[in-house]
Short mmCIF file of C-alpha atoms and ligand atoms in Angstrom, two decimals:
data_model
loop_
_atom_site.label_atom_id
_atom_site.label_comp_id
_atom_site.label_asym_id
_atom_site.label_seq_id
_atom_site.Cartn_x
_atom_site.Cartn_y
_atom_site.Cartn_z
CA MET A 1 0.00 0.00 0.00
CA LYS A 2 1.48 3.39 -1.04
CA SER A 3 1.10 6.43 1.24
CA PHE A 4 -2.45 6.54 2.59
CA SER A 5 -2.25 10.23 3.44
CA LYS A 6 -1.39 11.09 -0.16
CA PHE A 7 -4.26 8.88 -1.31
CA LEU A 8 -6.64 10.69 1.05
CA SER A 9 -5.64 14.14 -0.05
CA ARG A 10 -6.09 13.15 -3.73
CA LEU A 11 -9.50 11.65 -2.83
CA LYS A 12 -10.56 14.86 -1.08
CA ASP A 13 -9.34 16.95 -4.04
CA ILE A 14 -11.46 14.91 -6.43
CA LEU A 15 -14.63 14.36 -4.35
CA GLY A 16 -14.55 17.32 -1.98
CA GLU A 17 -14.10 17.22 1.82
CA ASN A 18 -17.81 16.60 2.53
CA LYS A 19 -17.73 13.24 0.74
CA VAL A 20 -14.72 11.79 2.57
CA PHE A 21 -15.06 10.96 6.28
CA THR A 22 -12.01 10.18 8.41
CA GLN A 23 -13.06 11.20 11.93
CA PRO A 24 -12.79 8.30 14.44
CA LYS A 25 -16.50 8.59 15.37
CA ASP A 26 -17.47 8.13 11.70
CA LEU A 27 -15.03 5.30 11.15
CA ILE A 28 -16.45 3.47 14.16
CA ALA A 29 -19.99 3.94 12.84
CA TYR A 30 -18.90 2.11 9.66
CA SER A 31 -16.83 -0.57 11.41
CA PHE A 32 -19.60 -3.14 11.82
CA ASP A 33 -22.64 -4.60 10.10
CA SER A 34 -25.28 -6.96 11.54
CA SER A 35 -22.71 -9.65 12.34
CA ALA A 36 -20.26 -9.78 15.21
CA ALA A 37 -17.36 -8.94 12.84
CA ILE A 38 -15.64 -5.61 13.37
CA GLY A 39 -13.10 -3.78 11.21
CA VAL A 40 -12.31 -0.09 11.39
CA PRO A 41 -11.75 1.44 7.92
CA LEU A 42 -9.25 4.20 7.21
CA ALA A 43 -11.89 6.33 5.50
CA VAL A 44 -15.49 6.26 4.30
CA VAL A 45 -16.46 7.91 1.00
CA PHE A 46 -19.93 8.93 -0.16
CA PRO A 47 -20.00 9.40 -3.94
CA GLU A 48 -23.11 11.03 -5.40
CA ARG A 49 -22.54 10.23 -9.09
CA LYS A 50 -21.16 7.25 -10.97
CA GLU A 51 -18.30 9.40 -12.32
CA GLU A 52 -17.17 9.84 -8.72
CA VAL A 53 -17.28 6.07 -8.16
CA VAL A 54 -15.09 5.67 -11.24
CA ASP A 55 -12.63 8.22 -9.83
CA VAL A 56 -12.46 6.30 -6.55
CA LEU A 57 -11.88 3.02 -8.42
CA LYS A 58 -9.04 4.60 -10.42
CA LEU A 59 -7.42 5.88 -7.27
CA ILE A 60 -7.64 2.63 -5.27
CA ALA A 61 -5.92 0.80 -8.13
CA GLU A 62 -3.16 3.42 -8.28
CA TYR A 63 -2.55 3.36 -4.50
CA LYS A 64 -3.45 -0.35 -3.97
CA ILE A 65 -6.04 0.48 -1.33
CA PRO A 66 -8.58 -2.26 -0.53
CA LEU A 67 -12.21 -1.19 -0.90
CA VAL A 68 -15.50 -2.47 0.52
CA PRO A 69 -18.70 -1.33 -1.21
CA ARG A 70 -21.50 -0.80 1.29
CA GLY A 71 -25.26 -0.25 1.20
CA ALA A 72 -27.05 -0.05 4.55
CA GLY A 73 -24.70 -2.37 6.45
CA THR A 74 -27.40 -4.90 7.40
CA ALA A 75 -25.32 -7.87 6.18
CA THR A 76 -25.22 -10.66 8.76
CA THR A 77 -21.82 -11.97 7.67
CA GLY A 78 -19.22 -9.21 8.03
CA SER A 79 -19.26 -8.62 4.27
CA ALA A 80 -19.93 -4.87 4.62
CA VAL A 81 -16.94 -4.31 6.93
CA SER A 82 -13.36 -3.43 6.02
CA HIS A 83 -11.18 -6.22 7.43
CA THR A 84 -7.95 -4.86 5.94
CA GLN A 85 -8.01 -1.21 7.01
CA GLY A 86 -9.20 -0.03 3.65
CA LEU A 87 -11.84 2.26 2.25
CA ILE A 88 -15.61 1.94 2.67
CA LEU A 89 -17.47 3.08 -0.44
CA SER A 90 -20.95 3.93 0.84
CA PHE A 91 -23.82 4.13 -1.64
CA GLU A 92 -26.10 6.00 0.77
CA ARG A 93 -26.11 9.13 -1.39
CA MET A 94 -26.66 7.29 -4.69
CA ASN A 95 -30.27 6.58 -3.84
CA ARG A 96 -32.39 7.69 -6.81
CA ILE A 97 -34.92 5.76 -8.85
CA LEU A 98 -33.81 6.76 -12.34
CA GLU A 99 -36.45 5.38 -14.68
CA LEU A 100 -39.58 3.25 -14.74
CA ASN A 101 -40.50 1.83 -18.11
CA LEU A 102 -44.05 0.50 -18.00
CA GLU A 103 -43.91 -1.07 -21.45
CA GLU A 104 -40.72 -3.02 -20.70
CA ARG A 105 -41.75 -3.53 -17.03
CA ILE A 106 -38.29 -2.55 -15.88
CA VAL A 107 -37.05 -0.06 -13.35
CA VAL A 108 -33.56 1.48 -13.32
CA VAL A 109 -32.17 2.41 -9.90
CA GLN A 110 -29.03 3.61 -8.24
CA PRO A 111 -27.66 1.04 -5.78
CA GLY A 112 -28.46 3.00 -2.62
CA VAL A 113 -32.25 2.94 -3.13
CA LEU A 114 -33.95 1.15 -0.22
CA ASN A 115 -35.93 -1.93 -1.16
CA GLY A 116 -38.96 -0.63 0.78
CA GLU A 117 -38.83 2.75 -0.99
CA LEU A 118 -38.83 1.01 -4.35
CA LYS A 119 -41.82 -1.10 -3.29
CA ASN A 120 -43.78 2.01 -2.23
CA TYR A 121 -42.90 3.82 -5.45
CA LEU A 122 -43.95 0.89 -7.67
CA LYS A 123 -47.24 0.42 -5.81
CA LYS A 124 -48.47 3.73 -7.26
CA PHE A 125 -48.21 2.15 -10.72
CA GLY A 126 -49.85 -1.16 -9.72
CA LEU A 127 -46.46 -2.88 -9.86
CA PHE A 128 -44.22 -4.65 -7.42
CA TYR A 129 -40.69 -5.88 -6.91
CA PRO A 130 -41.14 -9.20 -5.08
CA PRO A 131 -37.81 -9.88 -3.27
CA ASP A 132 -38.56 -8.91 0.32
CA PRO A 133 -35.81 -9.60 2.85
CA ALA A 134 -37.18 -8.98 6.36
CA SER A 135 -34.81 -5.99 6.33
CA TYR A 136 -36.52 -4.48 3.26
CA ASN A 137 -37.37 -1.20 4.95
CA TYR A 138 -33.72 -0.43 5.62
CA SER A 139 -31.57 -2.51 3.22
CA THR A 140 -30.51 -1.25 -0.21
CA ILE A 141 -31.06 -2.72 -3.66
CA GLY A 142 -27.25 -2.71 -4.21
CA GLY A 143 -26.77 -4.76 -1.03
CA ASN A 144 -29.69 -7.02 -1.96
CA VAL A 145 -28.16 -7.73 -5.38
CA ALA A 146 -24.67 -8.25 -3.95
CA THR A 147 -25.99 -10.77 -1.39
CA GLY A 148 -28.60 -12.34 -3.67
CA ALA A 149 -31.19 -11.51 -1.01
CA GLY A 150 -34.30 -13.59 -0.61
CA GLY A 151 -37.29 -13.31 1.68
CA PRO A 152 -40.69 -14.80 2.44
CA ARG A 153 -41.95 -14.37 -1.13
CA GLY A 154 -39.14 -16.51 -2.55
CA LEU A 155 -41.39 -19.58 -2.65
CA LYS A 156 -43.67 -18.26 -5.39
CA TYR A 157 -41.70 -15.36 -6.86
CA GLY A 158 -38.06 -16.38 -6.54
CA THR A 159 -35.29 -14.21 -5.12
CA THR A 160 -33.22 -11.21 -6.25
CA LYS A 161 -31.45 -13.31 -8.91
CA ASP A 162 -34.75 -13.69 -10.77
CA TYR A 163 -35.29 -9.93 -11.09
CA VAL A 164 -31.90 -8.49 -12.05
CA LEU A 165 -31.93 -7.79 -15.77
CA ALA A 166 -28.54 -6.10 -16.01
CA LEU A 167 -25.97 -4.30 -13.92
CA GLU A 168 -23.59 -1.47 -14.60
CA VAL A 169 -20.36 -2.47 -12.89
CA GLY A 170 -17.19 -0.59 -12.08
CA LEU A 171 -13.84 -2.35 -11.64
CA PRO A 172 -10.62 -1.32 -9.87
CA GLY A 173 -8.80 0.93 -12.33
CA GLY A 174 -12.06 2.66 -13.26
CA LYS A 175 -13.30 0.54 -16.18
CA ILE A 176 -17.09 0.45 -16.25
CA PHE A 177 -19.36 -1.89 -18.23
CA TRP A 178 -22.85 -3.40 -18.49
CA THR A 179 -23.18 -7.11 -17.68
CA GLY A 180 -25.71 -7.66 -20.48
CA PRO A 181 -28.19 -6.01 -22.83
CA LEU A 182 -31.17 -4.04 -21.49
CA THR A 183 -33.59 -6.20 -23.45
CA LEU A 184 -35.79 -8.81 -21.81
CA LYS A 185 -33.83 -11.55 -23.58
CA GLY A 186 -30.27 -11.77 -24.83
CA VAL A 187 -27.71 -14.53 -25.36
CA VAL A 188 -24.83 -12.74 -27.04
CA GLY A 189 -21.60 -13.75 -25.36
CA TYR A 190 -21.66 -15.13 -21.81
CA ASN A 191 -24.31 -14.06 -19.35
CA LEU A 192 -22.33 -12.10 -16.76
CA THR A 193 -25.31 -10.76 -14.81
CA PRO A 194 -25.92 -13.79 -12.54
CA LEU A 195 -22.21 -13.96 -11.74
CA PHE A 196 -22.50 -10.62 -9.96
CA VAL A 197 -25.69 -11.46 -8.07
CA GLY A 198 -24.48 -12.75 -4.72
CA SER A 199 -20.84 -11.74 -5.40
CA GLU A 200 -20.76 -9.78 -2.11
CA GLY A 201 -18.80 -6.85 -3.50
CA THR A 202 -15.83 -9.03 -4.44
CA LEU A 203 -16.01 -8.83 -8.25
CA GLY A 204 -17.15 -5.29 -9.01
CA VAL A 205 -19.10 -2.32 -7.75
CA PHE A 206 -22.64 -1.72 -9.05
CA THR A 207 -23.35 1.82 -10.17
CA GLU A 208 -26.75 1.23 -11.82
CA ILE A 209 -29.18 -1.66 -11.54
CA VAL A 210 -31.95 -2.65 -13.93
CA LEU A 211 -34.70 -4.73 -12.34
CA LYS A 212 -37.72 -6.53 -13.71
CA VAL A 213 -41.01 -5.71 -11.98
CA VAL A 214 -44.37 -7.48 -12.05
CA PRO A 215 -48.01 -6.44 -11.62
CA LEU A 216 -49.24 -6.36 -8.03
CA PRO A 217 -51.43 -9.36 -7.27
CA GLU A 218 -55.12 -8.45 -7.11
CA THR A 219 -55.56 -9.72 -3.59
CA ARG A 220 -53.86 -11.64 -0.80
CA VAL A 221 -54.77 -13.44 2.37
CA LEU A 222 -52.60 -14.58 5.28
CA LEU A 223 -53.21 -17.55 7.56
CA LEU A 224 -51.28 -17.87 10.80
CA SER A 225 -51.65 -21.42 12.10
CA TYR A 226 -50.71 -22.94 15.46
CA HIS A 227 -49.34 -26.50 15.63
CA GLU A 228 -49.01 -29.02 18.42
CA LYS A 229 -46.67 -31.20 16.35
CA GLU A 230 -43.57 -29.11 15.64
CA GLU A 231 -42.93 -30.53 12.18
CA GLU A 232 -46.57 -30.26 11.03
CA PRO A 233 -46.03 -26.95 9.11
CA LEU A 234 -43.33 -28.67 7.03
CA GLU A 235 -45.76 -31.48 6.19
CA ILE A 236 -48.42 -28.95 5.23
CA ILE A 237 -46.07 -27.14 2.84
CA SER A 238 -45.30 -30.46 1.13
CA GLU A 239 -48.97 -31.38 0.89
CA LEU A 240 -49.89 -28.02 -0.65
CA LEU A 241 -47.09 -28.14 -3.20
CA LYS A 242 -48.05 -31.68 -4.18
CA ALA A 243 -51.63 -30.42 -4.61
CA LEU A 244 -50.20 -27.79 -7.02
CA ILE A 245 -50.91 -24.89 -4.67
CA THR A 246 -47.98 -22.43 -4.52
CA PRO A 247 -48.32 -20.10 -1.56
CA ALA A 248 -46.68 -16.69 -1.97
CA SER A 249 -44.97 -17.35 1.38
CA ALA A 250 -44.68 -20.24 3.81
CA GLU A 251 -42.74 -19.13 6.88
CA PHE A 252 -42.01 -21.52 9.71
CA ILE A 253 -41.48 -20.69 13.38
CA ASP A 254 -40.07 -23.59 15.39
CA LYS A 255 -40.45 -24.37 19.09
CA THR A 256 -37.38 -22.44 20.29
CA THR A 257 -38.13 -19.35 18.20
CA LEU A 258 -41.68 -19.45 19.51
CA LEU A 259 -40.29 -19.41 23.03
CA ALA A 260 -38.24 -16.29 22.14
CA LEU A 261 -41.27 -14.56 20.59
CA SER A 262 -43.38 -15.26 23.62
CA LYS A 263 -40.64 -14.22 26.11
CA ASN A 264 -40.27 -11.01 24.10
CA LYS A 265 -44.06 -10.50 24.27
CA GLN A 266 -44.47 -10.51 20.48
CA ILE A 267 -47.06 -13.24 20.78
CA GLU A 268 -49.26 -14.45 23.61
CA LEU A 269 -49.72 -18.20 23.68
CA HIS A 270 -52.78 -19.34 25.59
CA ASP A 271 -52.34 -22.96 24.58
CA LYS A 272 -49.11 -24.34 26.03
CA LYS A 273 -49.30 -27.33 23.67
CA VAL A 274 -48.47 -25.15 20.65
CA LYS A 275 -44.98 -26.08 19.36
CA SER A 276 -44.71 -24.21 16.05
CA LEU A 277 -46.33 -21.66 13.75
CA LEU A 278 -46.84 -21.36 10.02
CA PHE A 279 -47.40 -18.06 8.19
CA LEU A 280 -49.03 -18.96 4.89
CA GLU A 281 -49.83 -16.23 2.39
CA LEU A 282 -51.85 -16.82 -0.76
CA ASP A 283 -52.01 -14.19 -3.47
CA GLY A 284 -53.22 -13.80 -7.05
CA THR A 285 -56.56 -13.01 -8.65
CA VAL A 286 -59.63 -12.86 -6.41
CA GLU A 287 -60.86 -16.04 -8.06
CA SER A 288 -57.64 -18.05 -7.67
CA VAL A 289 -57.11 -16.98 -4.04
CA LYS A 290 -60.67 -17.94 -3.18
CA LYS A 291 -60.16 -21.40 -4.70
CA GLU A 292 -56.80 -21.99 -3.00
CA LEU A 293 -58.00 -20.65 0.33
CA LYS A 294 -60.92 -23.07 0.30
CA LYS A 295 -58.53 -25.99 -0.17
CA VAL A 296 -56.16 -24.79 2.58
CA GLU A 297 -58.99 -24.18 5.05
CA GLU A 298 -60.42 -27.62 4.32
CA LEU A 299 -57.02 -29.14 5.02
CA TYR A 300 -56.65 -27.21 8.29
CA GLN A 301 -60.15 -28.18 9.41
CA MET A 302 -59.54 -31.82 8.55
CA LYS A 303 -56.36 -31.81 10.64
CA GLY A 304 -57.99 -29.84 13.48
CA ILE A 305 -55.51 -26.96 13.14
CA PHE A 306 -56.33 -23.64 14.82
CA TYR A 307 -55.56 -20.55 12.72
CA HIS A 308 -56.10 -16.83 12.35
CA LYS A 309 -57.08 -15.44 8.97
CA ALA A 310 -56.15 -11.91 7.86
CA ASP A 311 -57.71 -10.57 4.68
CA THR A 312 -57.23 -6.81 4.86
CA GLU A 313 -53.91 -5.06 4.26
CA GLU A 314 -53.89 -3.76 7.84
CA LYS A 315 -54.51 -7.16 9.45
CA ILE A 316 -52.07 -8.91 7.11
CA GLU A 317 -49.29 -6.46 7.89
CA SER A 318 -49.92 -6.64 11.64
CA LEU A 319 -49.53 -10.45 11.55
CA TRP A 320 -46.38 -10.13 9.43
CA GLU A 321 -44.97 -7.83 12.11
CA ILE A 322 -44.74 -10.91 14.37
CA ARG A 323 -42.60 -12.66 11.74
CA ARG A 324 -40.42 -9.56 11.27
CA ALA A 325 -39.90 -9.40 15.03
CA VAL A 326 -38.18 -12.80 15.06
CA SER A 327 -34.57 -11.71 14.40
CA PRO A 328 -34.47 -9.11 17.19
CA SER A 329 -36.54 -11.33 19.55
CA VAL A 330 -34.26 -14.38 19.53
CA ARG A 331 -31.71 -12.24 21.38
CA VAL A 332 -33.71 -12.74 24.59
CA LEU A 333 -32.44 -16.32 24.70
CA GLY A 334 -28.75 -15.51 25.04
CA GLU A 335 -26.23 -12.70 25.00
CA ARG A 336 -24.26 -14.30 22.13
CA LYS A 337 -25.60 -15.38 18.75
CA ILE A 338 -24.25 -17.39 15.84
CA SER A 339 -26.49 -17.32 12.81
CA ASP A 340 -26.61 -19.33 9.62
CA ASP A 341 -29.09 -19.52 6.77
CA VAL A 342 -28.87 -23.02 5.45
CA VAL A 343 -30.96 -24.60 2.72
CA LEU A 344 -32.12 -28.21 2.59
CA PRO A 345 -33.94 -30.08 -0.11
CA ARG A 346 -37.55 -29.74 1.09
CA ARG A 347 -37.83 -33.51 1.49
CA ASN A 348 -35.03 -33.46 4.12
CA MET A 349 -36.26 -30.58 6.26
CA LYS A 350 -38.13 -32.70 8.77
CA GLU A 351 -35.13 -34.91 9.38
CA PHE A 352 -32.93 -31.82 9.82
CA LEU A 353 -35.32 -30.32 12.36
CA LYS A 354 -35.33 -33.59 14.32
CA LYS A 355 -31.51 -33.58 14.41
CA ILE A 356 -31.47 -29.93 15.53
CA ARG A 357 -33.78 -30.67 18.45
CA LYS A 358 -31.60 -33.60 19.50
CA LEU A 359 -28.40 -31.51 19.34
CA GLU A 360 -30.08 -28.64 21.20
CA GLU A 361 -31.06 -30.96 24.03
CA GLU A 362 -27.65 -32.67 24.20
CA LYS A 363 -25.64 -29.41 24.28
CA GLY A 364 -28.02 -27.24 26.34
CA ILE A 365 -27.74 -24.37 23.83
CA TYR A 366 -30.81 -22.74 22.32
CA VAL A 367 -31.15 -23.42 18.59
CA CYS A 368 -33.77 -21.38 16.76
CA CYS A 369 -34.65 -22.80 13.37
CA PHE A 370 -37.11 -20.56 11.55
CA GLY A 371 -37.70 -18.90 8.23
CA HIS A 372 -38.42 -19.51 4.60
CA ALA A 373 -39.40 -23.17 4.92
CA GLY A 374 -41.20 -23.03 1.58
CA ASP A 375 -37.76 -22.69 -0.07
CA GLY A 376 -36.09 -25.20 2.26
CA ASN A 377 -34.31 -22.20 3.84
CA PHE A 378 -33.90 -22.32 7.63
CA HIS A 379 -32.35 -19.48 9.61
CA VAL A 380 -30.47 -21.37 12.29
CA ASN A 381 -29.57 -19.14 15.25
CA LEU A 382 -27.60 -20.42 18.24
CA LEU A 383 -28.12 -18.36 21.41
CA PHE A 384 -25.84 -18.80 24.38
CA SER A 385 -23.93 -17.15 27.20
CA SER A 386 -20.29 -16.16 26.74
CA GLU A 387 -19.06 -19.15 28.82
CA LYS A 388 -20.55 -21.48 26.24
CA GLU A 389 -18.74 -19.88 23.27
CA GLU A 390 -16.56 -22.91 22.43
CA GLU A 391 -19.42 -25.40 22.80
CA ALA A 392 -21.58 -23.22 20.57
CA LYS A 393 -18.88 -23.11 17.89
CA SER A 394 -18.58 -26.88 17.91
CA LEU A 395 -22.39 -27.24 17.83
CA ARG A 396 -22.47 -24.96 14.79
CA LYS A 397 -19.95 -27.16 13.02
CA ALA A 398 -22.05 -30.24 13.80
CA ILE A 399 -25.13 -28.49 12.37
CA LEU A 400 -23.36 -27.39 9.19
CA LYS A 401 -22.04 -30.95 8.68
CA GLU A 402 -25.58 -32.23 9.08
CA VAL A 403 -26.74 -29.77 6.38
CA LEU A 404 -24.17 -31.14 3.95
CA ASN A 405 -24.98 -34.78 4.90
CA LEU A 406 -28.59 -34.02 4.02
CA LYS A 407 -27.53 -32.62 0.62
CA GLY A 408 -28.12 -29.01 1.59
CA THR A 409 -26.09 -25.84 1.13
CA LEU A 410 -24.49 -23.60 3.76
CA SER A 411 -26.10 -20.31 2.73
CA GLY A 412 -29.26 -19.54 0.81
CA GLU A 413 -29.37 -15.74 0.91
CA HIS A 414 -27.22 -14.07 3.56
CA GLY A 415 -23.94 -14.99 1.88
CA ILE A 416 -20.58 -16.14 3.20
CA GLY A 417 -18.89 -12.86 4.03
CA TYR A 418 -16.15 -12.98 6.61
CA VAL A 419 -17.74 -15.13 9.29
CA LYS A 420 -18.42 -18.27 7.24
CA ARG A 421 -15.42 -18.29 4.92
CA SER A 422 -13.68 -21.12 6.74
CA PHE A 423 -16.59 -23.46 5.93
CA VAL A 424 -16.70 -22.84 2.19
CA ALA A 425 -14.22 -25.63 1.40
CA TRP A 426 -16.51 -28.07 3.23
CA GLU A 427 -19.06 -27.61 0.48
CA LEU A 428 -17.09 -26.74 -2.66
CA THR A 429 -14.67 -29.10 -4.39
CA PRO A 430 -11.02 -28.05 -5.04
CA LEU A 431 -11.89 -27.67 -8.73
CA GLN A 432 -14.88 -25.41 -8.00
CA LEU A 433 -12.70 -23.29 -5.73
CA GLU A 434 -9.94 -23.05 -8.32
CA LEU A 435 -12.42 -21.89 -10.99
CA MET A 436 -13.89 -19.31 -8.63
CA ARG A 437 -10.46 -17.97 -7.68
CA GLY A 438 -9.74 -17.66 -11.41
CA LEU A 439 -12.92 -15.62 -11.89
CA LYS A 440 -11.98 -13.29 -9.05
CA LYS A 441 -8.60 -12.69 -10.74
CA VAL A 442 -10.28 -11.78 -14.04
CA PHE A 443 -12.28 -8.94 -12.47
CA ASP A 444 -10.04 -7.96 -9.59
CA PRO A 445 -6.47 -9.15 -10.32
CA GLU A 446 -4.96 -7.25 -7.38
CA ASN A 447 -7.53 -8.49 -4.87
CA LEU A 448 -8.64 -5.00 -3.87
CA LEU A 449 -12.40 -5.53 -3.72
CA ASN A 450 -13.63 -6.85 -0.38
CA PRO A 451 -10.46 -8.94 -0.15
CA GLU A 452 -11.02 -10.97 3.02
CA ILE A 453 -14.40 -12.48 2.29
CA LYS A 454 -16.39 -15.07 0.32
CA ILE A 455 -13.72 -17.46 -1.04
CA PRO A 456 -10.82 -18.84 1.01
CA PHE A 457 -7.52 -18.08 -0.74
C1 LIG B 1 -33.28 -7.95 10.90
C2 LIG B 1 -32.67 -8.46 9.62
C3 LIG B 1 -33.41 -9.28 8.80
C4 LIG B 1 -32.87 -9.77 7.61
N1 LIG B 1 -33.64 -10.57 6.82
C5 LIG B 1 -33.16 -11.02 5.65
C6 LIG B 1 -33.97 -11.84 4.78
O1 LIG B 1 -35.13 -12.16 5.08
N2 LIG B 1 -33.41 -12.25 3.63
C7 LIG B 1 -32.14 -11.91 3.27
O2 LIG B 1 -31.70 -12.30 2.19
N3 LIG B 1 -31.35 -11.16 4.07
C8 LIG B 1 -31.82 -10.70 5.23
N4 LIG B 1 -31.03 -9.92 6.05
C9 LIG B 1 -29.64 -9.65 5.67
C10 LIG B 1 -29.40 -8.31 4.93
O3 LIG B 1 -30.42 -7.38 5.20
C11 LIG B 1 -29.28 -8.56 3.43
O4 LIG B 1 -28.13 -9.31 3.16
C12 LIG B 1 -29.28 -7.28 2.57
O5 LIG B 1 -29.33 -7.67 1.21
C13 LIG B 1 -28.05 -6.39 2.78
O6 LIG B 1 -28.31 -5.13 2.19
P1 LIG B 1 -27.51 -3.82 2.66
O7 LIG B 1 -27.95 -2.68 1.85
O8 LIG B 1 -27.60 -3.67 4.12
O9 LIG B 1 -26.04 -4.23 2.22
P2 LIG B 1 -24.70 -4.18 3.06
O10 LIG B 1 -24.88 -4.93 4.34
O11 LIG B 1 -24.21 -2.80 3.16
O12 LIG B 1 -23.73 -5.00 2.11
C14 LIG B 1 -23.96 -6.35 1.84
C15 LIG B 1 -22.99 -6.80 0.76
O13 LIG B 1 -23.27 -6.11 -0.45
C16 LIG B 1 -22.09 -5.47 -0.96
N5 LIG B 1 -22.56 -4.27 -1.65
C17 LIG B 1 -23.36 -3.30 -1.17
N6 LIG B 1 -23.59 -2.37 -2.12
C18 LIG B 1 -22.93 -2.76 -3.22
C19 LIG B 1 -22.75 -2.22 -4.53
N7 LIG B 1 -23.34 -1.09 -4.92
N8 LIG B 1 -21.95 -2.89 -5.41
C20 LIG B 1 -21.36 -4.05 -5.07
N9 LIG B 1 -21.48 -4.61 -3.85
C21 LIG B 1 -22.25 -3.97 -2.94
C22 LIG B 1 -21.23 -5.24 0.26
O14 LIG B 1 -19.88 -5.13 -0.06
C23 LIG B 1 -21.52 -6.50 1.07
O15 LIG B 1 -20.74 -7.56 0.60
C24 LIG B 1 -31.53 -9.44 7.25
C25 LIG B 1 -30.78 -8.60 8.08
C26 LIG B 1 -31.33 -8.11 9.24
C27 LIG B 1 -30.51 -7.22 10.11
#
């Protein structure tokens, strides 16, 4: 690394003092994300135009300064933190919706637009952008694309990867390019767009994002059901899918998460026999929802399942608030948390849950296992006291091994970041790793972009 002070003064000359923060209080504010990883950067920059991003990328290549692009810093993996005392490139000020094309059904945004803001904007046109991480009100589209974010609607609508049409990407040295054409189809050359979705800021920096949008469903209805048999919601999801019903969302709350929600007063359980919950949302035309709802209610009645039904926007959103309260609520179970977001083939979810309960009992550490069960995606959170740190780490390893034994994958949407990098070689073969390292070299030969994360080198 050449002289950092020279680099900083050049940066300030180009961007202006008000776009380059170096005060300790600011650096600390940008030294963490939603994981336990911490890394204090040397400076944080706030470009307002893509030309300024290009200038920063030219300068980091000249001075060999590592750079971490950052949206809202809600990553749960340490991927939005500078682990090598480098520069944070914040997209907070590049937060404009640039164009909505109703005929093409595409929207062009700057990376710092919040997912929730985009949703509200599109609603006025009868449109929606389905990917909905629980953090949607405060996470950015740039961060969502870089992590490949998912959410409850993934079951019916897919995740971020299914909505990114093309990306404008900047590379160290300042070259800037589009990953593909802005047409709805295109097969000229290789398709680079999906390579960047989920790349966690390691291959390039997005300066503009083109997303596909879809018409808002005519209506929706949400059922919140209460189950005495913990695994029953997983069986219901399978039964519905086999009956060709695709809920918009099927979110599972297991026994331990339910305990956290009730301790945190997010839900009041009158029936102590209740072991799990299922949030099931149906959406579509009035006709189709009516038909599907009838089938689901018949199934629930046949099985003697108690449920609440919400069919107005207000009631639906107030029930979803319980689901959104899960991540903060699990904290009541322990001062320390280790979180993973593993994915299992749906057919193996029940077996995984059984193993989790056994391990939880054996080790005496709370294991919450909730989330997007419709996609096979469980958020596994271990909660424990600081004395149990080592036991929790070994429990985590046992759980991740179990995921791989059951033909699952270690992360479905949160990414690898810094905190899970040591497990990547458990899942990928040496050949896969070699090919991925080769790709990284093509885009970032000097390893300047988010250098300490994603792939073990
Ligand atoms: C309470 C809570 C609930 C959550 N629920 C979900 C959920 O349901 N589903 C889900 O998928 N995630 C969830 N997350 C995780 C997190 O919100 C997502 O990963 C989100 O996509 C991160 O967006 P961000 O703007 O905060 O990005 P950041 O955290 O700032 O960055 C995330 C990654 O994106 C990269 N990046 C950011 N901007 C750019 C850019 N312009 N160009 C290139 N790379 C960039 C960063 O370098 C980093 O690697 C949750 C987090 C919290 C705290």
